[in-house]
mmCIF file of C-alpha atoms and ligand atoms in Angstrom:
data_model
loop_
_atom_site.group_PDB
_atom_site.id
_atom_site.type_symbol
_atom_site.label_atom_id
_atom_site.label_comp_id
_atom_site.label_asym_id
_atom_site.label_seq_id
_atom_site.Cartn_x
_atom_site.Cartn_y
_atom_site.Cartn_z
ATOM 1 C CA MET A 9 7.018 14.749 19.661
ATOM 2 C CA ALA A 10 5.624 13.467 22.970
ATOM 3 C CA PRO A 11 6.927 10.089 24.127
ATOM 4 C CA ALA A 12 4.514 7.223 23.556
ATOM 5 C CA ASP A 13 2.177 7.017 26.516
ATOM 6 C CA SER A 14 2.680 3.961 28.719
ATOM 7 C CA ARG A 15 -1.101 3.462 28.677
ATOM 8 C CA ALA A 16 -0.719 2.348 25.064
ATOM 9 C CA GLN A 17 -1.895 -1.183 24.371
ATOM 10 C CA ILE A 18 -0.408 -3.706 21.985
ATOM 11 C CA VAL A 19 -2.611 -6.176 20.127
ATOM 12 C CA THR A 20 -0.996 -8.913 18.057
ATOM 13 C CA VAL A 21 -2.520 -10.062 14.788
ATOM 14 C CA ASP A 22 -1.459 -13.676 14.921
ATOM 15 C CA LEU A 23 -0.591 -14.912 11.441
ATOM 16 C CA ASP A 24 2.403 -17.149 12.133
ATOM 17 C CA ALA A 25 5.463 -15.764 10.338
ATOM 18 C CA ARG A 26 3.476 -12.716 9.219
ATOM 19 C CA SER A 27 2.217 -11.806 12.704
ATOM 20 C CA TYR A 28 2.414 -8.147 13.661
ATOM 21 C CA ASP A 29 1.611 -5.783 16.487
ATOM 22 C CA VAL A 30 -0.954 -3.002 16.510
ATOM 23 C CA HIS A 31 -0.044 -0.288 19.021
ATOM 24 C CA VAL A 32 -3.010 1.743 20.272
ATOM 25 C CA GLY A 33 -2.743 4.841 22.416
ATOM 26 C CA PRO A 34 -1.780 8.495 22.646
ATOM 27 C CA GLY A 35 1.573 9.337 21.063
ATOM 28 C CA VAL A 36 2.347 5.877 19.645
ATOM 29 C CA ARG A 37 3.521 7.456 16.372
ATOM 30 C CA ALA A 38 6.735 8.125 18.326
ATOM 31 C CA ARG A 39 7.328 4.366 18.259
ATOM 32 C CA LEU A 40 7.718 4.375 14.486
ATOM 33 C CA ASN A 41 11.453 3.847 14.394
ATOM 34 C CA SER A 42 11.189 0.936 16.830
ATOM 35 C CA VAL A 43 8.699 -0.913 14.592
ATOM 36 C CA ILE A 44 10.520 -0.396 11.284
ATOM 37 C CA PRO A 45 11.637 -3.790 9.916
ATOM 38 C CA ALA A 46 15.196 -4.681 10.856
ATOM 39 C CA GLY A 47 17.618 -3.911 8.064
ATOM 40 C CA ALA A 48 15.363 -1.435 6.221
ATOM 41 C CA ARG A 49 17.597 1.217 4.680
ATOM 42 C CA ARG A 50 15.223 3.987 3.617
ATOM 43 C CA ALA A 51 11.580 4.881 4.175
ATOM 44 C CA ALA A 52 9.061 6.042 1.571
ATOM 45 C CA VAL A 53 6.443 7.968 3.527
ATOM 46 C CA LEU A 54 3.107 8.022 1.655
ATOM 47 C CA THR A 55 0.592 10.544 2.890
ATOM 48 C CA GLN A 56 -2.026 13.098 1.821
ATOM 49 C CA ARG A 57 -1.656 16.871 2.091
ATOM 50 C CA ASP A 58 -4.587 17.322 4.452
ATOM 51 C CA ILE A 59 -3.390 14.686 6.945
ATOM 52 C CA GLY A 60 -1.058 17.288 8.389
ATOM 53 C CA TRP A 61 1.081 14.947 10.524
ATOM 54 C CA THR A 62 4.758 14.298 10.065
ATOM 55 C CA VAL A 63 6.534 11.179 11.289
ATOM 56 C CA ASP A 64 10.130 10.281 11.983
ATOM 57 C CA SER A 65 11.085 6.808 10.821
ATOM 58 C CA GLY A 66 14.659 7.232 12.052
ATOM 59 C CA LEU A 67 15.787 6.343 8.495
ATOM 60 C CA ASP A 68 16.674 8.413 5.495
ATOM 61 C CA GLN A 69 13.089 9.147 4.373
ATOM 62 C CA SER A 70 11.339 10.688 1.368
ATOM 63 C CA VAL A 71 7.754 11.896 1.473
ATOM 64 C CA PHE A 72 5.412 11.103 -1.431
ATOM 65 C CA THR A 73 2.206 13.118 -1.310
ATOM 66 C CA VAL A 74 -0.730 11.351 -2.883
ATOM 67 C CA ALA A 75 -3.887 12.866 -4.373
ATOM 68 C CA ASP A 76 -6.540 14.199 -2.002
ATOM 69 C CA GLY A 77 -9.609 12.206 -0.999
ATOM 70 C CA GLU A 78 -10.854 8.933 -2.478
ATOM 71 C CA GLU A 79 -9.368 10.023 -5.860
ATOM 72 C CA ALA A 80 -6.054 8.737 -4.536
ATOM 73 C CA LYS A 81 -7.291 5.154 -4.749
ATOM 74 C CA SER A 82 -6.658 4.691 -8.458
ATOM 75 C CA LEU A 83 -4.365 2.574 -10.597
ATOM 76 C CA ALA A 84 -3.017 5.811 -12.087
ATOM 77 C CA GLU A 85 -1.881 6.887 -8.626
ATOM 78 C CA VAL A 86 -0.329 3.449 -8.010
ATOM 79 C CA GLU A 87 1.657 3.782 -11.249
ATOM 80 C CA ARG A 88 2.715 7.344 -10.455
ATOM 81 C CA LEU A 89 3.916 6.377 -6.957
ATOM 82 C CA CYS A 90 5.738 3.260 -8.160
ATOM 83 C CA ARG A 91 7.469 5.277 -10.877
ATOM 84 C CA GLU A 92 8.465 8.017 -8.432
ATOM 85 C CA MET A 93 9.740 5.460 -5.928
ATOM 86 C CA SER A 94 11.657 3.740 -8.691
ATOM 87 C CA GLY A 95 13.109 7.073 -9.821
ATOM 88 C CA ALA A 96 14.197 7.711 -6.241
ATOM 89 C CA GLY A 97 15.897 4.304 -6.100
ATOM 90 C CA PHE A 98 13.657 2.529 -3.593
ATOM 91 C CA THR A 99 14.087 -1.237 -3.468
ATOM 92 C CA ARG A 100 12.815 -4.240 -1.533
ATOM 93 C CA SER A 101 15.366 -3.384 1.162
ATOM 94 C CA ASP A 102 13.327 -0.306 2.001
ATOM 95 C CA VAL A 103 10.007 0.230 3.738
ATOM 96 C CA ILE A 104 6.814 2.141 2.985
ATOM 97 C CA VAL A 105 5.289 4.126 5.818
ATOM 98 C CA ALA A 106 1.609 4.965 5.261
ATOM 99 C CA VAL A 107 0.506 8.005 7.230
ATOM 100 C CA GLY A 108 -3.204 8.703 6.985
ATOM 101 C CA GLY A 109 -6.699 7.325 7.042
ATOM 102 C CA GLY A 110 -8.313 4.482 5.141
ATOM 103 C CA VAL A 111 -7.583 5.905 1.689
ATOM 104 C CA VAL A 112 -3.854 6.165 2.383
ATOM 105 C CA THR A 113 -3.561 2.791 4.107
ATOM 106 C CA ASP A 114 -5.481 1.036 1.284
ATOM 107 C CA LEU A 115 -3.384 2.713 -1.421
ATOM 108 C CA ALA A 116 0.010 2.523 0.294
ATOM 109 C CA GLY A 117 -0.610 -1.083 1.315
ATOM 110 C CA PHE A 118 -1.362 -1.954 -2.315
ATOM 111 C CA VAL A 119 1.724 -0.128 -3.568
ATOM 112 C CA ALA A 120 3.702 -2.107 -0.966
ATOM 113 C CA ALA A 121 2.104 -5.351 -2.203
ATOM 114 C CA VAL A 122 3.082 -4.813 -5.834
ATOM 115 C CA TYR A 123 6.210 -2.624 -5.843
ATOM 116 C CA HIS A 124 9.183 -4.884 -6.660
ATOM 117 C CA ARG A 125 6.757 -7.794 -6.050
ATOM 118 C CA GLY A 126 6.228 -6.724 -2.462
ATOM 119 C CA ILE A 127 8.018 -4.612 0.121
ATOM 120 C CA PRO A 128 7.199 -4.197 3.825
ATOM 121 C CA TYR A 129 4.968 -1.402 5.069
ATOM 122 C CA VAL A 130 4.047 0.141 8.379
ATOM 123 C CA SER A 131 0.784 2.026 8.886
ATOM 124 C CA VAL A 132 0.476 5.102 11.032
ATOM 125 C CA ALA A 133 -3.322 5.253 11.095
ATOM 126 C CA SER A 134 -4.574 8.782 11.662
ATOM 127 C CA SER A 135 -8.346 8.360 11.368
ATOM 128 C CA LEU A 136 -10.739 6.434 13.588
ATOM 129 C CA LEU A 137 -11.935 4.450 10.579
ATOM 130 C CA ALA A 138 -8.386 3.365 9.766
ATOM 131 C CA GLN A 139 -7.579 2.595 13.396
ATOM 132 C CA VAL A 140 -10.540 0.270 13.952
ATOM 133 C CA ASP A 141 -10.781 -1.177 10.466
ATOM 134 C CA ALA A 142 -8.851 -0.223 7.324
ATOM 135 C CA ALA A 143 -5.287 -0.351 8.650
ATOM 136 C CA ILE A 144 -5.697 -3.801 10.194
ATOM 137 C CA GLY A 145 -5.983 -7.100 8.391
ATOM 138 C CA GLY A 146 -4.057 -6.573 5.178
ATOM 139 C CA LYS A 147 -6.888 -5.716 2.782
ATOM 140 C CA THR A 148 -5.251 -3.289 0.371
ATOM 141 C CA GLY A 149 -6.454 -1.954 -2.946
ATOM 142 C CA VAL A 150 -7.753 0.758 -5.197
ATOM 143 C CA ASN A 151 -10.965 1.553 -7.050
ATOM 144 C CA LEU A 152 -11.946 1.181 -10.681
ATOM 145 C CA PRO A 153 -14.531 3.369 -12.419
ATOM 146 C CA GLU A 154 -16.696 0.210 -12.200
ATOM 147 C CA GLY A 155 -16.604 0.054 -8.393
ATOM 148 C CA LYS A 156 -14.737 0.447 -5.128
ATOM 149 C CA ASN A 157 -11.805 -1.796 -4.120
ATOM 150 C CA LEU A 158 -12.074 -3.923 -7.253
ATOM 151 C CA VAL A 159 -8.279 -4.250 -7.610
ATOM 152 C CA GLY A 160 -6.278 -5.238 -4.563
ATOM 153 C CA ALA A 161 -4.246 -7.748 -2.623
ATOM 154 C CA PHE A 162 -4.027 -9.214 0.841
ATOM 155 C CA TRP A 163 -0.725 -7.813 2.075
ATOM 156 C CA GLN A 164 -0.198 -7.610 5.798
ATOM 157 C CA PRO A 165 1.615 -4.647 7.341
ATOM 158 C CA HIS A 166 4.764 -5.102 9.392
ATOM 159 C CA ALA A 167 3.235 -3.051 12.227
ATOM 160 C CA VAL A 168 0.359 -0.626 12.783
ATOM 161 C CA LEU A 169 0.414 2.455 14.982
ATOM 162 C CA CYS A 170 -3.031 3.743 16.005
ATOM 163 C CA ASP A 171 -2.106 7.043 17.597
ATOM 164 C CA THR A 172 -5.228 8.257 19.377
ATOM 165 C CA GLU A 173 -3.715 11.757 19.726
ATOM 166 C CA MET A 174 -4.049 12.089 15.949
ATOM 167 C CA LEU A 175 -7.843 11.866 16.257
ATOM 168 C CA ALA A 176 -7.896 15.317 17.874
ATOM 169 C CA THR A 177 -7.391 17.017 14.495
ATOM 170 C CA LEU A 178 -9.891 14.872 12.648
ATOM 171 C CA PRO A 179 -12.870 16.747 11.152
ATOM 172 C CA ALA A 180 -16.082 15.929 13.089
ATOM 173 C CA ARG A 181 -17.685 14.125 10.130
ATOM 174 C CA GLU A 182 -14.603 11.898 9.768
ATOM 175 C CA LEU A 183 -14.762 10.999 13.433
ATOM 176 C CA ARG A 184 -18.451 10.129 13.083
ATOM 177 C CA SER A 185 -17.660 7.953 10.119
ATOM 178 C CA GLY A 186 -15.187 5.964 12.217
ATOM 179 C CA GLN A 187 -17.767 5.685 14.964
ATOM 180 C CA GLY A 188 -20.050 3.784 12.568
ATOM 181 C CA GLU A 189 -17.403 1.062 12.224
ATOM 182 C CA LEU A 190 -16.793 1.180 15.970
ATOM 183 C CA ALA A 191 -20.533 0.704 16.629
ATOM 184 C CA LYS A 192 -20.377 -2.513 14.571
ATOM 185 C CA TYR A 193 -17.960 -4.107 17.054
ATOM 186 C CA HIS A 194 -20.559 -3.837 19.838
ATOM 187 C CA PHE A 195 -22.408 -6.694 18.143
ATOM 188 C CA LEU A 196 -19.653 -9.015 16.962
ATOM 189 C CA THR A 197 -18.762 -10.579 20.310
ATOM 190 C CA GLY A 198 -20.254 -10.637 23.775
ATOM 191 C CA ASP A 199 -17.707 -7.966 24.868
ATOM 192 C CA ASP A 200 -19.230 -4.931 26.557
ATOM 193 C CA LEU A 201 -17.678 -1.849 24.928
ATOM 194 C CA ASP A 202 -20.135 0.611 26.505
ATOM 195 C CA GLY A 203 -18.188 1.218 29.700
ATOM 196 C CA LEU A 204 -14.858 1.847 27.932
ATOM 197 C CA GLY A 205 -13.180 5.157 27.139
ATOM 198 C CA LEU A 206 -12.366 5.875 23.483
ATOM 199 C CA ASP A 207 -8.787 4.546 23.525
ATOM 200 C CA GLU A 208 -9.835 1.333 25.263
ATOM 201 C CA ARG A 209 -12.759 0.983 22.855
ATOM 202 C CA ILE A 210 -10.420 1.309 19.883
ATOM 203 C CA ALA A 211 -8.095 -1.297 21.400
ATOM 204 C CA ALA A 212 -11.068 -3.611 22.016
ATOM 205 C CA ALA A 213 -12.203 -3.203 18.394
ATOM 206 C CA VAL A 214 -8.668 -3.899 17.171
ATOM 207 C CA ARG A 215 -8.568 -7.016 19.350
ATOM 208 C CA ILE A 216 -11.874 -8.266 17.900
ATOM 209 C CA LYS A 217 -10.701 -7.591 14.352
ATOM 210 C CA ALA A 218 -7.303 -9.185 15.021
ATOM 211 C CA ASP A 219 -8.995 -12.392 16.209
ATOM 212 C CA VAL A 220 -11.267 -12.518 13.169
ATOM 213 C CA VAL A 221 -8.378 -11.901 10.750
ATOM 214 C CA ALA A 222 -6.199 -14.500 12.488
ATOM 215 C CA ALA A 223 -9.002 -17.038 12.070
ATOM 216 C CA ASP A 224 -9.776 -16.222 8.427
ATOM 217 C CA GLU A 225 -7.202 -13.987 6.775
ATOM 218 C CA ARG A 226 -8.580 -14.244 3.250
ATOM 219 C CA GLU A 227 -12.286 -14.124 4.009
ATOM 220 C CA GLY A 228 -13.091 -17.722 3.262
ATOM 221 C CA GLY A 229 -15.824 -17.515 5.893
ATOM 222 C CA ARG A 230 -15.704 -15.890 9.330
ATOM 223 C CA ARG A 231 -14.079 -12.617 8.199
ATOM 224 C CA ALA A 232 -17.335 -11.712 6.455
ATOM 225 C CA VAL A 233 -18.780 -10.822 9.893
ATOM 226 C CA LEU A 234 -16.726 -7.624 9.603
ATOM 227 C CA ASN A 235 -19.206 -6.650 6.894
ATOM 228 C CA TYR A 236 -22.038 -6.557 9.436
ATOM 229 C CA GLY A 237 -24.293 -3.619 8.534
ATOM 230 C CA HIS A 238 -22.571 -3.133 5.197
ATOM 231 C CA THR A 239 -25.178 -4.479 2.733
ATOM 232 C CA LEU A 240 -27.508 -1.506 3.096
ATOM 233 C CA ALA A 241 -24.501 0.790 3.687
ATOM 234 C CA HIS A 242 -22.925 -0.140 0.349
ATOM 235 C CA ALA A 243 -26.286 0.274 -1.397
ATOM 236 C CA ILE A 244 -26.631 3.786 0.055
ATOM 237 C CA GLU A 245 -23.063 4.619 -0.967
ATOM 238 C CA THR A 246 -23.405 3.117 -4.437
ATOM 239 C CA ALA A 247 -26.648 5.022 -5.003
ATOM 240 C CA GLY A 248 -24.234 7.850 -4.361
ATOM 241 C CA ARG A 249 -26.544 10.817 -4.205
ATOM 242 C CA TYR A 250 -26.677 11.131 -0.441
ATOM 243 C CA ASP A 251 -24.453 13.049 1.903
ATOM 244 C CA LEU A 252 -23.567 10.142 4.194
ATOM 245 C CA ARG A 253 -20.031 9.077 5.074
ATOM 246 C CA HIS A 254 -19.213 5.364 5.063
ATOM 247 C CA GLY A 255 -19.593 4.947 8.826
ATOM 248 C CA GLU A 256 -22.858 6.889 8.864
ATOM 249 C CA ALA A 257 -24.205 4.547 6.195
ATOM 250 C CA VAL A 258 -22.957 1.549 8.224
ATOM 251 C CA ALA A 259 -24.841 2.911 11.249
ATOM 252 C CA VAL A 260 -28.149 2.815 9.357
ATOM 253 C CA GLY A 261 -27.103 -0.564 7.946
ATOM 254 C CA LEU A 262 -26.667 -1.988 11.450
ATOM 255 C CA ILE A 263 -30.206 -1.000 12.430
ATOM 256 C CA TYR A 264 -31.500 -2.402 9.171
ATOM 257 C CA ALA A 265 -29.725 -5.732 9.718
ATOM 258 C CA ALA A 266 -31.246 -5.905 13.212
ATOM 259 C CA GLU A 267 -34.728 -5.173 11.829
ATOM 260 C CA VAL A 268 -34.305 -7.955 9.246
ATOM 261 C CA ALA A 269 -33.020 -10.392 11.898
ATOM 262 C CA ALA A 270 -35.978 -9.609 14.177
ATOM 263 C CA ARG A 271 -38.439 -10.256 11.361
ATOM 264 C CA MET A 272 -36.770 -13.632 10.787
ATOM 265 C CA GLY A 273 -37.172 -14.530 14.460
ATOM 266 C CA ARG A 274 -33.401 -14.525 14.989
ATOM 267 C CA ILE A 275 -33.316 -11.769 17.630
ATOM 268 C CA ASP A 276 -35.932 -10.109 19.825
ATOM 269 C CA THR A 277 -37.065 -6.492 19.918
ATOM 270 C CA GLY A 278 -34.813 -5.831 22.920
ATOM 271 C CA ARG A 279 -31.770 -6.610 20.781
ATOM 272 C CA VAL A 280 -33.061 -4.315 18.021
ATOM 273 C CA ALA A 281 -33.435 -1.568 20.635
ATOM 274 C CA GLU A 282 -29.831 -2.253 21.706
ATOM 275 C CA HIS A 283 -28.702 -1.613 18.120
ATOM 276 C CA ARG A 284 -30.567 1.704 18.071
ATOM 277 C CA GLN A 285 -29.147 2.650 21.454
ATOM 278 C CA VAL A 286 -25.535 2.003 20.425
ATOM 279 C CA VAL A 287 -25.899 3.813 17.080
ATOM 280 C CA THR A 288 -27.682 6.853 18.476
ATOM 281 C CA GLY A 289 -25.300 6.820 21.462
ATOM 282 C CA TYR A 290 -22.544 7.662 18.964
ATOM 283 C CA GLY A 291 -24.755 10.433 17.554
ATOM 284 C CA LEU A 292 -25.084 8.504 14.296
ATOM 285 C CA PRO A 293 -28.147 8.353 12.040
ATOM 286 C CA ASP A 294 -30.532 5.422 12.531
ATOM 287 C CA ARG A 295 -32.718 6.216 9.522
ATOM 288 C CA LEU A 296 -32.281 6.403 5.764
ATOM 289 C CA PRO A 297 -31.913 9.857 4.228
ATOM 290 C CA ALA A 298 -35.424 11.133 3.471
ATOM 291 C CA ALA A 299 -34.544 11.555 -0.203
ATOM 292 C CA LEU A 300 -33.766 7.855 -0.545
ATOM 293 C CA GLU A 301 -37.298 6.725 -1.153
ATOM 294 C CA ASP A 302 -36.924 4.068 -3.843
ATOM 295 C CA ASP A 303 -36.934 0.563 -2.275
ATOM 296 C CA ASP A 304 -36.566 -1.061 -5.701
ATOM 297 C CA GLU A 305 -33.305 0.793 -6.296
ATOM 298 C CA LEU A 306 -31.922 -0.331 -2.914
ATOM 299 C CA LEU A 307 -32.933 -3.949 -3.442
ATOM 300 C CA ALA A 308 -31.306 -3.949 -6.878
ATOM 301 C CA LEU A 309 -28.106 -2.600 -5.302
ATOM 302 C CA PHE A 310 -28.167 -5.318 -2.594
ATOM 303 C CA GLY A 311 -27.738 -7.827 -5.410
ATOM 304 C CA ARG A 312 -24.438 -6.177 -6.427
ATOM 305 C CA ASP A 313 -22.913 -6.544 -2.956
ATOM 306 C CA LYS A 314 -19.456 -8.228 -3.016
ATOM 307 C CA LYS A 315 -20.734 -10.776 -0.430
ATOM 308 C CA SER A 316 -23.309 -12.018 -2.936
ATOM 309 C CA VAL A 317 -21.676 -15.149 -4.265
ATOM 310 C CA ASP A 318 -24.774 -17.225 -4.788
ATOM 311 C CA GLY A 319 -27.763 -14.974 -4.301
ATOM 312 C CA LEU A 320 -28.037 -12.279 -1.645
ATOM 313 C CA THR A 321 -26.129 -13.012 1.559
ATOM 314 C CA LEU A 322 -26.861 -10.863 4.588
ATOM 315 C CA MET A 323 -24.853 -10.839 7.806
ATOM 316 C CA LEU A 324 -27.476 -11.236 10.532
ATOM 317 C CA ASP A 325 -27.393 -11.397 14.305
ATOM 318 C CA SER A 326 -28.718 -14.303 16.358
ATOM 319 C CA ASP A 327 -28.046 -15.772 19.795
ATOM 320 C CA ARG A 328 -25.124 -17.610 18.168
ATOM 321 C CA GLY A 329 -23.738 -14.254 17.013
ATOM 322 C CA VAL A 330 -23.546 -12.597 13.600
ATOM 323 C CA GLU A 331 -23.514 -15.070 10.707
ATOM 324 C CA PRO A 332 -24.171 -15.154 6.956
ATOM 325 C CA VAL A 333 -27.752 -15.867 5.930
ATOM 326 C CA VAL A 334 -28.957 -16.579 2.406
ATOM 327 C CA GLY A 335 -32.504 -16.552 1.180
ATOM 328 C CA VAL A 336 -34.009 -13.689 3.166
ATOM 329 C CA PRO A 337 -37.511 -13.250 1.652
ATOM 330 C CA GLU A 338 -37.975 -10.068 -0.364
ATOM 331 C CA SER A 339 -41.032 -9.177 1.733
ATOM 332 C CA VAL A 340 -38.778 -9.115 4.854
ATOM 333 C CA LEU A 341 -36.171 -6.954 3.098
ATOM 334 C CA ARG A 342 -38.896 -4.478 2.105
ATOM 335 C CA ASP A 343 -40.623 -4.483 5.468
ATOM 336 C CA ALA A 344 -37.340 -3.827 7.303
ATOM 337 C CA LEU A 345 -36.608 -0.915 4.959
ATOM 338 C CA ALA A 346 -39.856 0.666 6.135
ATOM 339 C CA ALA A 347 -38.544 0.364 9.715
ATOM 340 C CA VAL A 348 -35.495 2.529 8.934
ATOM 341 C CA ARG A 349 -37.505 5.304 7.250
HETATM 342 N N1 LIG B 401 -13.100 -4.102 6.346
HETATM 343 C C1 LIG B 401 -13.448 -5.469 6.413
HETATM 344 C C2 LIG B 401 -12.275 -6.379 6.487
HETATM 345 O O1 LIG B 401 -11.168 -5.941 6.754
HETATM 346 O O2 LIG B 401 -12.435 -7.558 6.290
#
């Protein structure tokens, strides 16, 4: 394994006693044994078959292969893994190492949160989506037949390794999906991500997310800005009949949110154009799939968004930044849908 590149960057997620470092750069998976919690005796490596990367924790380690795809995020898989780890004698003195994308980090993080009432875990994030979003911030969980991520826990990792070399083997669609989440970060702060190379862009996104999580770990308020672009995205995904990955749906959702904000006088047309430029600059879609022609269905799905505590809440841009807005008129929601067709 190549030594970790000295160009790697370290971003700290500052949560007092639970603070941890996120290492970003080529080859940082080689740092695994230096970020394992002190005193850990054995490592349970949780990964999926198609991830195709091995890691060396420097400890006595056992590999547990989880189901392929999103199917892995189930309570049945949590039970199976916990039982296998129990059978293999893992205890709270051990550590879980999650090697994979968002599915693996969500599942392994949740297993870590509940196994023996909580054991430490380290994420080796192998997908762009995991590196800029899922692996950071301690949101862990699995799906129910009733919906995605409906069972979970906030359980922060001990460290995260975002090895940008691992992106080289990522299928093109997976990379594009991560780019949708990356595009979101262009609008969350005044930081200019355009001039940065991919590794620096990932580190910048991690830094933005780390700041948001440090300010609002459990999403009492500010953390909801990380859902920018996600209201329409979740509706597209929940409708479920369209061949769009999460990040591709977020890309269309970002344009939609900008179109809504413009119609509410919150941003000007130049800012909407900026959204289109960033999204299309990543080669991502800026329009709804042609087959998705039923506005009523989308509006009904908006109402089921997890952010909807008291009526529909949309994250919308303004010159103060992205913020939650309630009470967007239905006519605006419909008109903006026409703008992404
Ligand atoms: N993926 C959104 C969050 O971590 O809050």
